[in-house]
């Protein structure tokens, strides 16, 4: 994109499928199906009226009254308390559960991102890919199943342990995956000093977080330096860098400008836009996150 040009924002949409479907939404909530179970969760962007009159759910997350988050799950079906198995794309098996943070152990709107990244590495022999803030590893396993040699980084020991359990559940325990309990920013800076190179990098940072040694992450403050370091880890033969951002007051235009600053010297293109989930029946699309990406093709 040339200086001063108006960017074309891109929409990446997650469609209804067996592991996840947005059944209905409205009045500040969403009604979702994860495998065989149904859940109700808060959704501030669902400002319209719901399509259905009744939402029979196995569990509902009731938010706290303050603005800092919090809340708890209310269970109509005790069977979901201990979690259950789901499968993505017939390859990746993983354990879903009702977490204290209102989500269910993975982010289903990442489905088109995982598919897009897999397409970028087609034809590469043993592509090297890093997943920063890798959480429970569904994205790592999606790329590993496509032949990538993975580096999975997350500051949470519990999340990395769950990711390894998901790898075993998927029959991928012996795949070339490095599982690291590390602060993502510090690890990436060390990789730059080591002169490492990657074919692809996925970043899915939280708004706020802490590293294993008490390091503090604030996305507005720390993201620019992390993106600069990621640029040092890719070259003209690399395939992609993909950044997603959730729950912040930020524009995809800002993310695109940040990526353009660091990746415009490489061949390919920088794009930005939103992730969304298509509601069952095609009535509407619910926005979920912002993204920016660089790709060689």
C-alpha atoms as one frame of an Amber mdcrd trajectory, in Angstrom:
protein
   0.000   0.000   0.000   1.382   3.415  -0.907   1.654   6.238   1.621  -1.641
   8.017   2.128  -3.683   5.287   0.448  -6.897   4.139   2.074  -6.515   0.455
   3.042  -9.085  -2.176   2.141  -9.976  -3.909   5.395 -10.393  -7.681   5.267
 -13.001  -9.801   7.033 -12.060 -13.341   8.098 -15.191 -15.256   9.064 -15.587
 -18.415  11.114 -18.416 -20.538   9.714 -20.684 -22.968  11.626 -19.020 -26.352
  12.040 -19.059 -29.441  14.272 -16.749 -28.137  17.009 -18.347 -24.687  17.218
 -21.457 -22.838  16.016 -22.879 -19.457  16.950 -26.544 -20.382  17.201 -28.020
 -16.982  18.096 -27.066 -13.639  19.606 -28.610 -10.440  20.872 -29.419  -8.321
  23.922 -25.771  -8.331  24.920 -25.366 -12.123  24.927 -24.502 -14.979  22.577
 -25.825 -18.537  22.400 -23.191 -21.014  21.236 -22.823 -24.737  20.596 -19.475
 -26.376  21.399 -19.773 -29.918  20.127 -22.924 -31.336  21.760 -23.242 -28.678
  24.462 -24.828 -25.219  24.494 -23.618 -22.154  26.366 -24.661 -18.556  26.979
 -21.985 -15.908  27.399 -21.940 -12.095  27.565 -21.352 -10.285  24.266 -21.466
  -6.458  24.444 -21.373  -6.096  20.655 -24.615  -8.061  20.203 -26.780  -4.944
  20.387 -29.614  -6.354  18.256 -32.523  -8.577  19.289 -32.079 -12.358  19.302
 -33.739 -14.509  16.664 -34.880 -17.294  19.022 -37.237 -16.975  21.976 -35.605
 -19.689  24.081 -31.941 -20.525  24.711 -31.758 -23.873  26.548 -28.151 -24.053
  27.742 -25.924 -26.478  29.612 -24.171 -23.549  31.314 -24.262 -19.767  31.380
 -21.576 -17.293  32.387 -22.992 -14.524  34.578 -20.668 -11.497  34.651 -19.875
  -9.539  37.784 -21.432  -6.117  38.278 -18.125  -4.207  38.102 -16.348  -3.187
  34.892 -13.152  -5.087  35.660 -14.503  -8.425  34.587 -15.094 -11.395  36.812
 -18.230 -13.455  37.161 -19.003 -17.140  37.373 -20.514 -20.067  35.526 -23.995
 -21.356  36.404 -24.435 -24.996  35.390 -27.732 -26.529  34.297 -25.856 -29.663
  33.215 -23.158 -30.837  35.651 -21.630 -32.968  32.882 -19.827 -29.942  31.430
 -18.066 -28.999  34.692 -15.113 -31.292  34.029 -14.793 -30.501  30.322 -15.202
 -32.563  27.158 -13.360 -33.380  23.941 -13.692 -31.526  20.643 -12.076 -32.044
  17.242 -10.995 -29.380  14.761 -10.699 -30.202  11.049 -10.711 -33.965  11.728
  -7.069 -33.717  12.872  -6.755 -31.776  16.109  -8.401 -33.158  19.239  -8.490
 -31.024  22.347 -10.094 -30.581  25.730 -12.680 -27.806  26.091 -13.773 -26.519
  29.501 -15.579 -23.635  31.184 -12.755 -21.383  32.360 -12.954 -18.630  35.011
 -12.256 -16.139  32.208 -15.620 -16.875  30.536 -14.186 -18.631  27.459 -13.994
 -22.382  26.916 -10.346 -23.264  26.472  -9.869 -22.206  22.847 -10.923 -19.400
  20.528 -13.201 -20.778  17.799 -13.081 -17.576  15.729  -9.423 -18.435  14.967
 -10.565 -21.178  12.577 -10.069 -19.062   9.390  -6.694 -17.871  10.720  -5.446
 -21.424  11.227  -6.631 -22.379   7.744  -4.996 -19.285   6.206  -1.656 -19.977
   7.899  -1.703 -23.610   6.822  -2.172 -22.464   3.227   0.835 -20.126   3.492
   3.272 -22.946   4.309   2.154 -25.333   1.580   5.175 -26.544  -0.378   7.761
 -25.786   2.312   9.956 -28.589   3.618   9.790 -28.577   7.431   8.644 -24.953
   7.832   9.680 -23.322  11.105   6.757 -21.564  12.825   6.475 -19.852  16.204
   3.229 -19.435  18.156   3.556 -16.669  20.752   0.970 -16.582  23.554   0.073
 -20.084  22.356  -2.421 -20.851  25.146  -3.819 -24.417  24.979  -2.137 -25.220
  21.691  -4.976 -25.689  19.212  -3.306 -23.295  16.741   0.060 -24.974  17.315
  -1.430 -28.388  16.576  -3.316 -27.084  13.530  -0.006 -25.977  12.025   1.886
 -29.039  13.216  -0.673 -31.246  11.475   0.172 -29.345   8.274   3.858 -30.254
   8.608   5.278 -27.297  10.531   8.045 -27.571  13.107   6.602 -25.538  15.955
   7.837 -23.397  18.824   4.972 -22.898  21.283   5.460 -20.114  23.836   3.177
 -19.180  26.713   3.829 -17.689  30.150   1.290 -19.982  31.834   2.655 -23.325
  32.974  -0.921 -24.616  33.233  -1.734 -23.611  29.639   1.411 -25.236  28.252
   0.644 -28.413  30.191  -2.860 -28.432  28.706  -1.390 -27.840  25.249   0.857
 -30.862  25.668  -2.138 -32.908  26.823  -3.988 -31.808  23.691  -1.026 -32.900
  21.579  -1.150 -36.339  23.168  -4.919 -36.473  22.686  -4.383 -35.664  18.984
  -1.704 -38.328  18.578   0.923 -35.607  18.087   3.028 -36.086  21.221   6.030
 -37.037  19.067   5.665 -34.161  16.617   8.542 -31.618  16.392   7.107 -29.096
  18.875   9.093 -27.150  21.487   6.859 -26.399  24.471   8.169 -23.360  26.355
   6.916 -21.681  29.534   8.402 -18.282  28.762   7.625 -14.594  28.626   6.860
 -14.100  24.919   8.576 -10.730  24.565  11.755 -11.830  26.366  11.935 -15.083
  24.428  11.495 -13.310  21.096  14.253 -10.821  21.944  16.577 -13.736  22.772
  15.742 -15.392  19.462  16.779 -12.171  17.701  20.121 -12.174  19.543  20.606
 -15.828  18.575  20.098 -14.970  14.921  17.146 -17.328  14.533  14.805 -17.308
  11.540  11.189 -18.423  11.099   8.940 -19.105   8.133   5.895 -17.946  10.072
   4.920 -16.315  13.354   1.521 -16.165  15.052   0.955 -13.618  17.824  -2.235
 -13.737  19.874  -1.417 -11.430  22.802  -3.742 -10.567  25.680  -4.578  -7.025
  26.671  -2.702  -7.533  29.952  -0.662 -10.397  31.334   2.216 -11.497  33.505
   5.209 -13.634  32.623   6.425 -16.635  34.648   8.860 -14.404  36.565   6.459
 -11.546  37.195   7.059  -9.732  33.909   4.243  -7.350  32.999   2.668  -7.237
  29.541   0.525  -4.296  28.430  -0.407  -4.467  24.794  -0.377  -0.733  24.048
   3.093  -0.359  25.563   4.793  -3.622  24.612   3.337  -4.613  21.246   5.458
  -2.237  19.074   8.749  -3.642  20.383   7.525  -7.208  20.000   6.493  -6.599
  16.387   9.913  -5.024  15.717  11.611  -8.142  17.087   9.361 -10.433  15.036
  10.461  -8.554  11.919  14.055  -9.513  12.714  13.069 -13.185  12.787  11.657
 -13.315   9.242  13.167 -12.586   5.838  12.196 -12.409   2.180  11.821 -16.197
   2.066   9.466 -16.334   5.051   5.735 -16.749   4.540   3.728 -14.876   7.175
   3.379 -12.949  10.417  -0.147 -12.885  11.843  -1.261 -10.670  14.756  -4.641
 -10.844  16.481  -5.868  -8.379  19.108  -8.867  -8.856  21.403 -10.779  -6.669
  23.856  -8.906  -3.400  23.364  -9.895   0.043  22.158  -7.836  -0.094  19.006
  -8.422   0.126  15.268  -7.268  -2.285  12.559  -5.886   0.827  10.859  -3.495
   1.283  13.782  -2.388  -2.347  13.585  -1.865  -2.093   9.855   0.244   1.056
  10.253   2.410  -0.723  12.832   2.935  -3.711  10.554   3.584  -1.506   7.524
   6.318   0.311   9.423   8.229  -2.910  10.027   7.367  -5.136   7.066   7.037
  -2.810   4.075  10.632  -3.573   3.022   9.739  -7.233   2.451   8.054  -8.579
  -0.668   4.388  -9.408  -0.307   1.712  -7.370   1.421   0.371  -6.144   4.733
  -3.361  -6.430   5.398  -5.646  -5.708   8.329  -9.240  -6.249   9.280 -11.541
  -8.080  11.651 -12.328 -11.620  12.701 -16.009 -12.491  12.889 -18.268 -15.463
  13.528 -21.149 -16.198  11.158 -24.382 -16.947  12.951 -26.200 -20.162  12.090
 -28.685 -19.486   9.321 -26.648 -16.616   7.905 -28.548 -13.829   9.647 -25.487
 -11.802  10.682 -21.797 -11.853  11.565 -20.598 -11.157  15.097 -17.244  -9.289
  15.252 -14.760 -10.787  17.692 -11.232  -9.428  17.166  -8.909  -7.262  15.091
  -5.981  -8.546  13.077  -3.069  -7.472  10.940  -0.883  -9.727   8.857   2.092
  -9.777   6.545   2.281 -12.486   3.896   4.795 -13.158   1.180   2.147 -14.085
  -1.388
